[in-house]
mmCIF file of C-alpha atoms in Angstrom:
data_model
loop_
_atom_site.group_PDB
_atom_site.id
_atom_site.type_symbol
_atom_site.label_atom_id
_atom_site.label_comp_id
_atom_site.label_asym_id
_atom_site.label_seq_id
_atom_site.Cartn_x
_atom_site.Cartn_y
_atom_site.Cartn_z
ATOM 1 C CA MET A 1 10.843 -11.799 31.780
ATOM 2 C CA SER A 2 9.977 -12.927 28.241
ATOM 3 C CA ALA A 3 7.216 -15.190 29.557
ATOM 4 C CA ASN A 4 5.407 -12.165 31.008
ATOM 5 C CA ILE A 5 4.882 -10.492 27.619
ATOM 6 C CA ILE A 6 3.311 -13.545 25.951
ATOM 7 C CA ASP A 7 -0.397 -13.105 25.307
ATOM 8 C CA ARG A 8 -1.844 -16.338 26.684
ATOM 9 C CA ARG A 9 -5.298 -15.496 25.378
ATOM 10 C CA ARG A 10 -4.236 -16.002 21.780
ATOM 11 C CA ILE A 11 -4.212 -19.363 20.060
ATOM 12 C CA ASN A 12 -0.653 -20.176 19.047
ATOM 13 C CA GLY A 13 -0.875 -21.680 15.585
ATOM 14 C CA PRO A 14 1.875 -23.279 13.508
ATOM 15 C CA GLN A 15 4.836 -21.211 12.347
ATOM 16 C CA ARG A 16 3.962 -21.805 8.675
ATOM 17 C CA SER A 17 0.628 -22.319 7.016
ATOM 18 C CA VAL A 18 -0.016 -24.750 4.174
ATOM 19 C CA GLU A 19 -2.291 -23.873 1.290
ATOM 20 C CA PRO A 20 -5.134 -26.289 0.531
ATOM 21 C CA ILE A 21 -4.683 -28.524 -2.496
ATOM 22 C CA TYR A 22 -6.943 -27.454 -5.335
ATOM 23 C CA PRO A 23 -7.336 -29.032 -8.775
ATOM 24 C CA LYS A 24 -4.909 -27.457 -11.198
ATOM 25 C CA GLN A 25 -6.571 -25.042 -13.579
ATOM 26 C CA PRO A 26 -5.173 -24.372 -17.051
ATOM 27 C CA THR A 27 -3.261 -21.099 -16.979
ATOM 28 C CA SER A 28 -2.901 -18.809 -19.948
ATOM 29 C CA THR A 29 0.458 -17.316 -20.778
ATOM 30 C CA SER A 30 0.864 -14.119 -22.743
ATOM 31 C CA SER A 31 3.576 -13.372 -25.248
ATOM 32 C CA ALA A 32 5.482 -11.685 -22.411
ATOM 33 C CA GLY A 33 5.551 -14.993 -20.540
ATOM 34 C CA ARG A 34 3.907 -13.722 -17.326
ATOM 35 C CA PRO A 35 2.153 -16.402 -15.259
ATOM 36 C CA ASP A 36 -1.175 -14.544 -15.050
ATOM 37 C CA GLY A 37 -1.273 -13.819 -18.785
ATOM 38 C CA ARG A 38 -0.759 -10.055 -18.496
ATOM 39 C CA ALA A 39 1.333 -8.031 -20.882
ATOM 40 C CA GLN A 40 4.532 -6.437 -19.598
ATOM 41 C CA ASN A 41 2.910 -3.007 -19.385
ATOM 42 C CA ALA A 42 -0.371 -4.220 -17.839
ATOM 43 C CA VAL A 43 -1.503 -3.554 -14.264
ATOM 44 C CA ARG A 44 -3.692 -5.906 -12.263
ATOM 45 C CA PRO A 45 -7.382 -4.874 -11.991
ATOM 46 C CA ILE A 46 -8.023 -2.345 -9.219
ATOM 47 C CA PHE A 47 -11.064 -2.049 -6.965
ATOM 48 C CA VAL A 48 -11.560 0.779 -4.444
ATOM 49 C CA LYS A 49 -14.387 1.294 -1.978
ATOM 50 C CA THR A 50 -14.656 4.159 0.489
ATOM 51 C CA GLY A 51 -16.873 4.438 3.513
ATOM 52 C CA PRO A 52 -17.175 3.040 7.043
ATOM 53 C CA LEU A 53 -15.201 -0.126 7.658
ATOM 54 C CA SER A 54 -17.687 -1.226 10.301
ATOM 55 C CA PRO A 55 -21.221 0.244 10.306
ATOM 56 C CA GLN A 56 -21.733 -0.945 13.883
ATOM 57 C CA ALA A 57 -18.752 0.973 15.272
ATOM 58 C CA SER A 58 -19.424 3.503 17.988
ATOM 59 C CA SER A 59 -19.235 7.198 17.166
ATOM 60 C CA ALA A 60 -16.195 7.607 19.432
ATOM 61 C CA ALA A 61 -14.211 4.964 17.570
ATOM 62 C CA CYS A 62 -15.585 5.751 14.113
ATOM 63 C CA PRO A 63 -12.831 6.982 11.742
ATOM 64 C CA SER A 64 -13.069 10.250 9.837
ATOM 65 C CA GLY A 65 -12.585 8.368 6.573
ATOM 66 C CA SER A 66 -11.796 4.873 5.389
ATOM 67 C CA ALA A 67 -11.095 2.891 2.243
ATOM 68 C CA TYR A 68 -10.742 -0.676 1.055
ATOM 69 C CA TYR A 69 -8.369 -1.446 -1.819
ATOM 70 C CA GLU A 70 -7.894 -4.529 -3.992
ATOM 71 C CA GLN A 71 -5.309 -5.101 -6.701
ATOM 72 C CA GLY A 72 -5.037 -8.704 -7.760
ATOM 73 C CA LYS A 73 -4.316 -10.727 -4.608
ATOM 74 C CA ILE A 74 -3.421 -7.597 -2.619
ATOM 75 C CA ARG A 75 -6.104 -6.471 -0.170
ATOM 76 C CA ILE A 76 -5.688 -3.488 2.146
ATOM 77 C CA SER A 77 -7.999 -1.551 4.459
ATOM 78 C CA CYS A 78 -7.243 1.918 5.806
ATOM 79 C CA ALA A 79 -8.886 4.186 8.379
ATOM 80 C CA ILE A 80 -8.163 7.878 9.026
ATOM 81 C CA TYR A 81 -8.436 9.242 12.571
ATOM 82 C CA GLY A 82 -8.251 13.013 12.807
ATOM 83 C CA PRO A 83 -7.389 15.758 12.322
ATOM 84 C CA ARG A 84 -7.274 16.540 16.002
ATOM 85 C CA GLN A 85 -5.379 18.858 18.285
ATOM 86 C CA GLY A 86 -1.814 17.784 18.941
ATOM 87 C CA ARG A 87 0.026 17.721 22.224
ATOM 88 C CA LYS A 88 1.608 21.129 21.603
ATOM 89 C CA SER A 89 -1.174 23.674 21.182
ATOM 90 C CA ASN A 90 1.107 26.408 19.834
ATOM 91 C CA THR A 91 2.679 24.408 17.028
ATOM 92 C CA ARG A 92 2.169 25.655 13.462
ATOM 93 C CA MET A 93 2.858 22.373 11.723
ATOM 94 C CA GLY A 94 1.042 19.171 12.517
ATOM 95 C CA ALA A 95 2.204 15.573 12.519
ATOM 96 C CA PHE A 96 1.159 12.810 10.151
ATOM 97 C CA ASP A 97 1.494 9.421 11.831
ATOM 98 C CA CYS A 98 0.914 6.131 10.074
ATOM 99 C CA ASP A 99 0.445 2.652 11.509
ATOM 100 C CA PHE A 100 0.944 -0.316 9.188
ATOM 101 C CA LYS A 101 0.066 -3.835 10.241
ATOM 102 C CA TYR A 102 0.087 -7.240 8.550
ATOM 103 C CA ALA A 103 -2.939 -9.364 9.334
ATOM 104 C CA PRO A 104 -1.914 -12.753 10.807
ATOM 105 C CA PHE A 105 -3.306 -14.523 7.730
ATOM 106 C CA SER A 106 -1.861 -12.139 5.122
ATOM 107 C CA CYS A 107 1.321 -14.132 4.446
ATOM 108 C CA SER A 108 2.274 -17.761 3.966
ATOM 109 C CA TRP A 109 4.101 -17.642 7.325
ATOM 110 C CA LYS A 110 2.745 -16.764 10.743
ATOM 111 C CA ARG A 111 2.749 -13.037 11.555
ATOM 112 C CA SER A 112 3.258 -11.915 15.132
ATOM 113 C CA HIS A 113 0.579 -9.765 16.784
ATOM 114 C CA MET A 114 3.382 -7.447 17.938
ATOM 115 C CA ARG A 115 4.625 -4.719 15.613
ATOM 116 C CA THR A 116 7.759 -5.784 13.742
ATOM 117 C CA SER A 117 10.650 -3.747 12.316
ATOM 118 C CA ASP A 118 9.424 -4.455 8.785
ATOM 119 C CA GLU A 119 6.041 -2.907 9.571
ATOM 120 C CA LYS A 120 7.699 0.148 11.141
ATOM 121 C CA GLU A 121 9.866 0.597 8.036
ATOM 122 C CA ILE A 122 6.866 0.423 5.709
ATOM 123 C CA ALA A 123 4.935 2.869 7.911
ATOM 124 C CA LEU A 124 7.802 5.362 7.614
ATOM 125 C CA MET A 125 7.788 4.951 3.810
ATOM 126 C CA LEU A 126 4.062 5.669 3.723
ATOM 127 C CA GLU A 127 4.485 8.811 5.841
ATOM 128 C CA GLN A 128 7.218 10.152 3.568
ATOM 129 C CA ALA A 129 5.218 9.404 0.414
ATOM 130 C CA ILE A 130 1.934 10.969 1.578
ATOM 131 C CA SER A 131 3.138 13.970 3.627
ATOM 132 C CA PRO A 132 3.971 16.273 0.656
ATOM 133 C CA ALA A 133 0.316 16.161 -0.449
ATOM 134 C CA PHE A 134 -1.060 17.966 2.634
ATOM 135 C CA VAL A 135 -2.016 21.620 2.294
ATOM 136 C CA TRP A 136 -2.033 22.011 6.074
ATOM 137 C CA ARG A 137 -1.228 19.431 8.652
ATOM 138 C CA ARG A 138 -2.638 18.705 12.064
ATOM 139 C CA THR A 139 -2.299 15.518 13.981
ATOM 140 C CA ARG A 140 -3.922 12.622 12.124
ATOM 141 C CA ARG A 141 -3.206 8.912 12.285
ATOM 142 C CA PRO A 142 -4.093 6.609 9.403
ATOM 143 C CA ALA A 143 -4.188 2.954 10.371
ATOM 144 C CA SER A 144 -3.531 0.664 7.438
ATOM 145 C CA THR A 145 -4.052 -3.104 7.709
ATOM 146 C CA LEU A 146 -2.767 -5.496 5.082
ATOM 147 C CA LEU A 147 -5.143 -8.406 4.599
ATOM 148 C CA SER A 148 -3.292 -10.113 1.751
ATOM 149 C CA ARG A 149 0.003 -9.369 -0.011
ATOM 150 C CA ASP A 150 1.564 -10.300 -3.332
ATOM 151 C CA GLY A 151 4.922 -8.586 -3.860
ATOM 152 C CA LYS A 152 6.493 -6.148 -1.389
ATOM 153 C CA ALA A 153 6.919 -3.178 -3.760
ATOM 154 C CA ALA A 154 3.427 -3.697 -5.180
ATOM 155 C CA THR A 155 2.008 -3.968 -1.656
ATOM 156 C CA ILE A 156 3.576 -0.678 -0.546
ATOM 157 C CA SER A 157 2.259 0.996 -3.698
ATOM 158 C CA ALA A 158 -1.227 -0.346 -3.000
ATOM 159 C CA ALA A 159 -1.055 0.926 0.591
ATOM 160 C CA ILE A 160 -0.222 4.432 -0.653
ATOM 161 C CA ASN A 161 -3.168 4.325 -3.058
ATOM 162 C CA CYS A 162 -5.481 3.103 -0.300
ATOM 163 C CA ILE A 163 -4.403 5.868 2.106
ATOM 164 C CA SER A 164 -4.941 8.502 -0.605
ATOM 165 C CA ALA A 165 -8.498 7.297 -1.170
ATOM 166 C CA ALA A 166 -9.176 7.255 2.582
ATOM 167 C CA LEU A 167 -7.855 10.817 2.981
ATOM 168 C CA VAL A 168 -10.234 12.034 0.284
ATOM 169 C CA ASP A 169 -13.085 10.201 1.987
ATOM 170 C CA ALA A 170 -12.147 11.943 5.260
ATOM 171 C CA GLY A 171 -12.356 15.358 3.584
ATOM 172 C CA ILE A 172 -8.703 16.211 4.211
ATOM 173 C CA GLU A 173 -7.474 19.135 2.108
ATOM 174 C CA LEU A 174 -4.725 17.974 -0.261
ATOM 175 C CA TYR A 175 -2.719 19.496 -3.065
ATOM 176 C CA ASP A 176 -3.376 16.321 -5.025
ATOM 177 C CA SER A 177 -3.991 12.621 -4.423
ATOM 178 C CA VAL A 178 -0.882 10.454 -4.392
ATOM 179 C CA ALA A 179 -0.805 7.464 -6.756
ATOM 180 C CA ALA A 180 1.915 4.815 -6.616
ATOM 181 C CA CYS A 181 3.100 1.904 -8.737
ATOM 182 C CA SER A 182 6.022 -0.506 -8.993
ATOM 183 C CA VAL A 183 8.083 -1.862 -11.887
ATOM 184 C CA ALA A 184 10.763 -4.552 -12.023
ATOM 185 C CA LEU A 185 13.590 -5.278 -14.453
ATOM 186 C CA SER A 186 13.491 -8.691 -16.108
ATOM 187 C CA GLY A 187 16.304 -9.096 -18.605
ATOM 188 C CA SER A 188 16.303 -5.840 -20.535
ATOM 189 C CA GLN A 189 12.588 -5.072 -20.137
ATOM 190 C CA TRP A 190 10.680 -3.350 -17.340
ATOM 191 C CA ILE A 191 7.512 -5.157 -16.310
ATOM 192 C CA TYR A 192 4.720 -3.421 -14.389
ATOM 193 C CA ASP A 193 2.974 -4.311 -11.144
ATOM 194 C CA CYS A 194 4.926 -7.465 -10.344
ATOM 195 C CA THR A 195 3.729 -10.320 -8.188
ATOM 196 C CA GLN A 196 5.915 -11.808 -5.456
ATOM 197 C CA GLU A 197 7.125 -14.538 -7.809
ATOM 198 C CA GLU A 198 8.129 -11.980 -10.431
ATOM 199 C CA GLU A 199 9.848 -9.745 -7.859
ATOM 200 C CA ASP A 200 11.937 -12.680 -6.636
ATOM 201 C CA LYS A 201 13.178 -13.337 -10.167
ATOM 202 C CA ALA A 202 13.731 -9.677 -11.095
ATOM 203 C CA GLU A 203 17.175 -8.094 -11.153
ATOM 204 C CA CYS A 204 15.954 -4.714 -9.923
ATOM 205 C CA SER A 205 12.709 -3.152 -8.688
ATOM 206 C CA LEU A 206 11.567 0.472 -8.517
ATOM 207 C CA MET A 207 8.604 1.965 -6.671
ATOM 208 C CA MET A 208 7.333 5.489 -7.316
ATOM 209 C CA ALA A 209 4.720 7.657 -5.579
ATOM 210 C CA ARG A 210 3.583 10.690 -7.551
ATOM 211 C CA MET A 211 1.019 13.479 -7.603
ATOM 212 C CA PRO A 212 -0.021 13.362 -11.287
ATOM 213 C CA SER A 213 -1.962 16.648 -11.448
ATOM 214 C CA ALA A 214 0.825 18.552 -9.692
ATOM 215 C CA ASP A 215 3.460 16.582 -11.682
ATOM 216 C CA GLU A 216 5.541 16.009 -8.546
ATOM 217 C CA VAL A 217 7.262 12.852 -7.342
ATOM 218 C CA THR A 218 6.797 12.374 -3.590
ATOM 219 C CA TYR A 219 8.746 9.143 -3.099
ATOM 220 C CA LEU A 220 11.120 6.976 -5.121
ATOM 221 C CA LEU A 221 12.666 3.698 -3.971
ATOM 222 C CA GLN A 222 14.920 1.389 -5.985
ATOM 223 C CA HIS A 223 16.444 -1.980 -5.116
ATOM 224 C CA GLY A 224 19.209 -3.309 -7.346
ATOM 225 C CA LYS A 225 21.680 -1.848 -9.858
ATOM 226 C CA THR A 226 20.778 -0.323 -13.210
ATOM 227 C CA SER A 227 22.392 1.946 -15.756
ATOM 228 C CA PRO A 228 21.347 5.618 -15.893
ATOM 229 C CA ALA A 229 19.449 4.946 -19.121
ATOM 230 C CA GLN A 230 17.540 2.051 -17.544
ATOM 231 C CA THR A 231 16.693 4.113 -14.468
ATOM 232 C CA GLU A 232 15.380 6.952 -16.635
ATOM 233 C CA GLN A 233 13.301 4.477 -18.608
ATOM 234 C CA ALA A 234 11.851 3.048 -15.392
ATOM 235 C CA ILE A 235 10.977 6.511 -14.034
ATOM 236 C CA GLN A 236 9.194 7.476 -17.251
ATOM 237 C CA ALA A 237 7.301 4.183 -17.288
ATOM 238 C CA SER A 238 6.329 4.534 -13.625
ATOM 239 C CA ALA A 239 5.068 8.067 -14.180
ATOM 240 C CA GLY A 240 2.738 6.802 -16.885
ATOM 241 C CA VAL A 241 1.463 3.948 -14.715
ATOM 242 C CA CYS A 242 0.856 6.324 -11.792
ATOM 243 C CA THR A 243 -1.326 8.455 -14.070
ATOM 244 C CA GLN A 244 -3.371 5.374 -15.028
ATOM 245 C CA VAL A 245 -3.785 4.300 -11.384
ATOM 246 C CA TYR A 246 -4.708 7.879 -10.441
ATOM 247 C CA ALA A 247 -7.474 7.881 -13.061
ATOM 248 C CA VAL A 248 -8.891 4.605 -11.697
ATOM 249 C CA ILE A 249 -8.892 5.892 -8.108
ATOM 250 C CA CYS A 250 -10.585 9.145 -9.177
ATOM 251 C CA HIS A 251 -13.234 7.125 -11.015
ATOM 252 C CA TYR A 252 -14.134 5.191 -7.859
ATOM 253 C CA LEU A 253 -14.067 8.337 -5.716
ATOM 254 C CA GLN A 254 -16.407 10.102 -8.122
ATOM 255 C CA ALA A 255 -18.746 7.116 -8.105
ATOM 256 C CA SER A 256 -18.807 7.108 -4.298
ATOM 257 C CA LEU A 257 -19.737 10.810 -4.253
ATOM 258 C CA GLU A 258 -22.567 10.229 -6.715
ATOM 259 C CA GLN A 259 -23.959 7.459 -4.520
#
């Protein structure tokens, strides 16, 4: 039975991939001791681009809006399909469905072409973080594809930011755009926008999604134990970082409208 569901058309590569060997480059280290030289309260540079993902796509398959998002080594693309009429014509509230998928080359290990439980869990997180921003909801399905990851909490935050930009590009009416960020506890200090290496060494991580203009938190996720004072400090720090990320996203959206 299991042999019948194997896609024979695909090329079965190795279970793990090996990075090419490059000459070692001198790396700078900041006073905070981070590998990439950033300060503890610094976020990796962000790049956002909205518009068609494929200019040659047919009109039937063309999304209503799309966005491409980069933050350090993280690269995500998102497409919005809808709004469209749902299955129940008399319903007052719509449904917001999200599909999240890792590209096969996005991780150091081989990703299956079938949807995994991890991808379903992240898709549910994205739905819960974005849904409070809708003024009215009809059926729409954003499809988010992760091209490259660097830290799970940072990757989820980047996916939320990418979906927010794509929703604006699609002309969906929102109360406010949702901006997200992640922080991790290293010793007694919270460091911002951690890489995978930093997340592995951290004692605790916290991810927040927030609507800065409305001053409303839409999603909050914490892994690890902290004291109430440390948690409050992390929430205040995350709120400030979300405001900074929100300003960057708005800058790119304004530039895309001017073009």
